[in-house]
Short mmCIF file of C-alpha atoms in Angstrom, two decimals:
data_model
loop_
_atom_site.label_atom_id
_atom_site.label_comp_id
_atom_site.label_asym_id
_atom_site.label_seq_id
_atom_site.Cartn_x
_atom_site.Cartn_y
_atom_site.Cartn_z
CA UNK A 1 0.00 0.00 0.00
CA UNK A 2 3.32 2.09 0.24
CA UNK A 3 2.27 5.43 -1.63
CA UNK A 4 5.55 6.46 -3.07
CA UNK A 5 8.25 3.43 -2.66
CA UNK A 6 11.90 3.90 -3.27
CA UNK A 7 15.15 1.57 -3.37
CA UNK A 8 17.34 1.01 -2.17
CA UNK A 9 16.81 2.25 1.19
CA UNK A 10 20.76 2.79 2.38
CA UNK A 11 23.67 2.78 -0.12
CA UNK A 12 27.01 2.87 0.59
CA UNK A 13 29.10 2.90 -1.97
CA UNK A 14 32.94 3.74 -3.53
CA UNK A 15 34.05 7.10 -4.97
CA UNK A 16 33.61 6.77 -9.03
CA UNK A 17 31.13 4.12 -8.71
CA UNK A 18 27.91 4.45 -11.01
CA UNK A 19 24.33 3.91 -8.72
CA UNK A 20 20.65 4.03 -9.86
CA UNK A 21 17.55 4.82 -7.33
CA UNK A 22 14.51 3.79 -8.28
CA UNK A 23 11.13 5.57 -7.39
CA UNK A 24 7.24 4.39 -8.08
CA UNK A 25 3.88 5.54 -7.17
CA UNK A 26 0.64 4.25 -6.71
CA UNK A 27 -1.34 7.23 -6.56
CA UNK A 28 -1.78 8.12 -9.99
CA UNK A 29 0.03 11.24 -10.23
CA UNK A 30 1.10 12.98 -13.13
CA UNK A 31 3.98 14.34 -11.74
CA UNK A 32 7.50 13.24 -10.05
CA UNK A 33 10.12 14.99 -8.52
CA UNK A 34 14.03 13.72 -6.87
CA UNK A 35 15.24 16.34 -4.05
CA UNK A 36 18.04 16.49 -1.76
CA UNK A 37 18.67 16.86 1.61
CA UNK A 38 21.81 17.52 2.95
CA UNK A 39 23.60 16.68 6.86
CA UNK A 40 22.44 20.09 7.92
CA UNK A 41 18.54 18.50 6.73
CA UNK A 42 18.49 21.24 3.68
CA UNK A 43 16.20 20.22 1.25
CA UNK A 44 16.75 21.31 -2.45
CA UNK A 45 14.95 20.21 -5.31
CA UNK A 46 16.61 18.59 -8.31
CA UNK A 47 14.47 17.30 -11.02
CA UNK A 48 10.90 17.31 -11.83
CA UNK A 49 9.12 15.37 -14.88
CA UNK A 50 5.33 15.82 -15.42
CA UNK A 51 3.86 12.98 -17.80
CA UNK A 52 7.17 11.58 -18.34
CA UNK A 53 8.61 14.86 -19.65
CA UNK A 54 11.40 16.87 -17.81
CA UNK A 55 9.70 20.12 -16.32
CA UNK A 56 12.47 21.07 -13.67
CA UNK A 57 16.22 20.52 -14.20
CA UNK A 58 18.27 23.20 -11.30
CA UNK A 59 21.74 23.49 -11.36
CA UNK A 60 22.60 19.88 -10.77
CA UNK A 61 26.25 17.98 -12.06
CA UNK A 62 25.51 16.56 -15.14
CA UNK A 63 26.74 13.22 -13.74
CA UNK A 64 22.86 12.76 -12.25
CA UNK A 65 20.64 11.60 -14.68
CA UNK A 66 17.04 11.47 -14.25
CA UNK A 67 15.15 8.99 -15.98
CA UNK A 68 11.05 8.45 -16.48
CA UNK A 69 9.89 5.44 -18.35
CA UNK A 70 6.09 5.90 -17.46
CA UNK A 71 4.36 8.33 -15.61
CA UNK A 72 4.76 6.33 -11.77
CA UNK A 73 7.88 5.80 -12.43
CA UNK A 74 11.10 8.61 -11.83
CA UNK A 75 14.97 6.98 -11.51
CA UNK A 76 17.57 8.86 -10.61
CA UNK A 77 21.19 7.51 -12.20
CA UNK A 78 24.29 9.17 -10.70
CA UNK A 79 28.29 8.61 -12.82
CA UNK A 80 31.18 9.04 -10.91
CA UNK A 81 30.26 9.49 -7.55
CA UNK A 82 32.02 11.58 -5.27
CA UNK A 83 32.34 11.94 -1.59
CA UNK A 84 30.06 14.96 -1.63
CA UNK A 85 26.63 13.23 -3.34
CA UNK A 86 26.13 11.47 0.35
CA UNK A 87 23.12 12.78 1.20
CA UNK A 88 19.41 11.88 1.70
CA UNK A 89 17.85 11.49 -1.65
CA UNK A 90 14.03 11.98 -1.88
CA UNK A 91 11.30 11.44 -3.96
CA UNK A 92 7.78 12.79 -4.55
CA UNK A 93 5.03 12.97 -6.13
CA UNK A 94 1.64 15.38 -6.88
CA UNK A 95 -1.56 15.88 -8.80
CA UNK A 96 -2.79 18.83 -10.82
CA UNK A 97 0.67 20.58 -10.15
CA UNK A 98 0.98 20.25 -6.58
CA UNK A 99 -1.10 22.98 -5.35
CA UNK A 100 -2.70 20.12 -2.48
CA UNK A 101 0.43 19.22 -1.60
CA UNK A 102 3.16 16.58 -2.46
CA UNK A 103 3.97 13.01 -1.45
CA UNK A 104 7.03 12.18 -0.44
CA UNK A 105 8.90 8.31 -0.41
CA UNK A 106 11.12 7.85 2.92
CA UNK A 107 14.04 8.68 1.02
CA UNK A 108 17.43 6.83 0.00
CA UNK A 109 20.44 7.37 1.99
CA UNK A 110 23.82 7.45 -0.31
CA UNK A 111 27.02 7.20 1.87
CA UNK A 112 30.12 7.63 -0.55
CA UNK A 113 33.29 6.43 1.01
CA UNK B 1 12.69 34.41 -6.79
CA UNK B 2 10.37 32.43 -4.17
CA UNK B 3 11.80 31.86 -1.36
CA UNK B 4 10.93 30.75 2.07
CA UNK B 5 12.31 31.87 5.65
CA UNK B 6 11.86 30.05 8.88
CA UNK B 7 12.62 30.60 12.41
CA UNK B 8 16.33 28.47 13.53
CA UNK B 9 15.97 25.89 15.98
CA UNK B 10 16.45 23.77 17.51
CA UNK B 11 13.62 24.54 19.53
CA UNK B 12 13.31 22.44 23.18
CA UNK B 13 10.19 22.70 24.75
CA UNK B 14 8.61 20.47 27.79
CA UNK B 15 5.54 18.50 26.92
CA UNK B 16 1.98 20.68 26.86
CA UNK B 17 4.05 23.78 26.37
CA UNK B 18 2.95 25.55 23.53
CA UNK B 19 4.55 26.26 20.59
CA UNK B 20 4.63 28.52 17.51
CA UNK B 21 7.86 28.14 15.06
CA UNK B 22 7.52 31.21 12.47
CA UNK B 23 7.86 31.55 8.92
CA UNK B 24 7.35 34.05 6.10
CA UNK B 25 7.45 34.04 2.43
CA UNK B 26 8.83 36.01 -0.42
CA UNK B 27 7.05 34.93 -4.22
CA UNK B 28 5.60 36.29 -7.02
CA UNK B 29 1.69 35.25 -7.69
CA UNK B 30 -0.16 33.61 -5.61
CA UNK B 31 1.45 30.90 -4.10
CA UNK B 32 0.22 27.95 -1.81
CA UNK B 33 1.89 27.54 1.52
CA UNK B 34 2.37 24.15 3.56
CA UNK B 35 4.00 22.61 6.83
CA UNK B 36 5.43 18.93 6.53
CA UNK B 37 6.95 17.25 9.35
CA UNK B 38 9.61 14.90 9.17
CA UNK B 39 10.39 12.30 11.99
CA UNK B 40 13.20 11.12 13.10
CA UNK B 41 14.47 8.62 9.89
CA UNK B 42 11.62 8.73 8.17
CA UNK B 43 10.46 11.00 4.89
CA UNK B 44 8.15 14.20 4.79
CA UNK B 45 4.48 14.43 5.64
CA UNK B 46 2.32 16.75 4.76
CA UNK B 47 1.15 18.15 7.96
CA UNK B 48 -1.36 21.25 7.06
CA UNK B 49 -1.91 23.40 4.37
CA UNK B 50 -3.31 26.43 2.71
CA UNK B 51 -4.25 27.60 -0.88
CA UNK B 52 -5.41 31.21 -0.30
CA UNK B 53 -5.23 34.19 1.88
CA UNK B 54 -6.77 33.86 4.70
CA UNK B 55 -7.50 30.09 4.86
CA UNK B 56 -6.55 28.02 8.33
CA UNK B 57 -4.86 24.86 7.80
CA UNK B 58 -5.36 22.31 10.62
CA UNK B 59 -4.40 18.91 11.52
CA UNK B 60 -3.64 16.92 14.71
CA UNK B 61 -3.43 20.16 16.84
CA UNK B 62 -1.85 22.14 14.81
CA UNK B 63 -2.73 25.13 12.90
CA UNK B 64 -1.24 28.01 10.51
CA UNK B 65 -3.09 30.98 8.68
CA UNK B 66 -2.14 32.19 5.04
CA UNK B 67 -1.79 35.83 6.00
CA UNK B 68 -0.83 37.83 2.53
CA UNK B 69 -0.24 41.11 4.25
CA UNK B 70 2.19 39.75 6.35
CA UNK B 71 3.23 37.15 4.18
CA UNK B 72 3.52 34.70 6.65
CA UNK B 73 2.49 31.32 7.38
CA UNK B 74 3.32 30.77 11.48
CA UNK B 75 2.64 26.69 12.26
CA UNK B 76 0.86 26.80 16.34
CA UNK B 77 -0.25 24.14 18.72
CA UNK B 78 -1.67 24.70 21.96
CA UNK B 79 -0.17 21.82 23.76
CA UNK B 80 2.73 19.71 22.59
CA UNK B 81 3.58 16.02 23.27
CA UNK B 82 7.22 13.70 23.14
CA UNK B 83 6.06 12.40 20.21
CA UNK B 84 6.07 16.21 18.42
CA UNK B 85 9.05 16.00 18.10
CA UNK B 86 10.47 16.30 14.48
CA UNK B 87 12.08 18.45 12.28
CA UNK B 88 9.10 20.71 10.93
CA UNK B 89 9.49 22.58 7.41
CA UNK B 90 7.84 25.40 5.66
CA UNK B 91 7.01 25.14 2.19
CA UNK B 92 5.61 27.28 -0.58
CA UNK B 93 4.36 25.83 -4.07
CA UNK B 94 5.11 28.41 -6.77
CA UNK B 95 3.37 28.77 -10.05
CA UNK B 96 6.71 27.32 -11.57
CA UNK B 97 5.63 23.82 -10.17
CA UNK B 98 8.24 23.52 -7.48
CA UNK B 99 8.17 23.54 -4.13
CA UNK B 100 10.21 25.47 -2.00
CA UNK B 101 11.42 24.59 1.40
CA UNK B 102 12.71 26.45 4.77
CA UNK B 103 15.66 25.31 6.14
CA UNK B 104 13.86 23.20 8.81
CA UNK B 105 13.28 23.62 12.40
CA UNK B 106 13.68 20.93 14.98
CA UNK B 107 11.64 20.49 17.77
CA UNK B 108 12.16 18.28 20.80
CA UNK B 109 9.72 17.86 23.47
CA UNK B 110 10.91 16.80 26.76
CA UNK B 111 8.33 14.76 29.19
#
């Protein structure tokens, strides 16, 4: 019944390793977004697709790639990690926009040693 | 650009204390305003919202008014409890489709 799912849950992983995080929902949303919080609990938005088309790219590192094959579905694909992409990833979802609000998975946690 | 400002914490209260953590608001348009709360190791819930001027948004105790002339959005409750305690963030949804987020303000509520 999990709303907005994401895996892995914890990822620890080597500088210059490539990692995927996968994201679904079941709440028929049209729209999907990947933020990320930082140690000091920051939260910063990163991408955003709408009906599998990309709606909000910020200034991210071209080394994270989103990636939406259908509408409930949002990955987020990072190359070459480094030691300062450990963070809390999130993802979340909304209808008509997001004016009621957005729903948010219980985040990824990406430790780069 | 939108942007959201929210009072620092951490904020340490004793249990039926009341408590008010502040934030205003700086966007173009008509924006909508929420609170989500986030638990210790767990994600972000929607806690209350508001779409307008003037509307309340309530749940489990907890209120905040959309006040335009101010533009502020100030999250209350009358009397706290242990399990309050979180890491509470204001958040404004622009016409731009994102949503903007304070920095967070954690709360811990001592029995």
């Amino acid at each position: 019944d999990t709303a907005v799912s994401q895996t892995p849950k914890y990822l620890v992983t080597q500088m210059g390793n490539d990692k995927s995080i996968k994201c679904e929902q079941n709440l028929g949303h049209d729209t999907m977004y990947w933020y990320k919080q930082d140690s000091k609990k920051f939260l910063k938005i990163m991408f955003s697709y709408n009906n599998k088309e990309l709606i909000i790219n910020e200034t991210v590192p071209n080394r994270f790639s989103p990636k939406s094959p259908d509408k409930a579905h949002l990955n987020l694909h990072i190359n070459s990690l480094e030691l300062g992409d450990s963070a809390v990833y999130f993802c979340a979802s909304s209808q008509e926009s997001g004016i009621r609000g957005y729903t948010f998975g219980s985040g990824t946690r990406l430790t780069v040693v | 650009g939108n942007s959201v400002t929210q009072m620092e914490g951490p904020v340490t209260l004793s249990e039926e204390a009341f408590l008010t953590i502040n934030c205003t608001y700086t966007a173009t348009g008509y924006p909508s305003l929420f609170w989500y709360v986030q638990y210790p190791g767990e994600g972000l819930q929607l806690l209350l919202k508001a779409t307008k001027a003037d509307d309340k948004g309530s749940n489990k105790g907890f209120e905040a008014t959309y006040r335009k002339e101010t533009t502020s959005f100030h999250l209350e409750k009358g009397s706290v409890q242990v399990s309050d305690s979180a890491v509470y963030f204001c958040a404004l949804r622009s016409n731009d489709y994102k949503l903007s987020f304070g920095a967070g303000t954690t709360v811990t509520v001592r029995a």
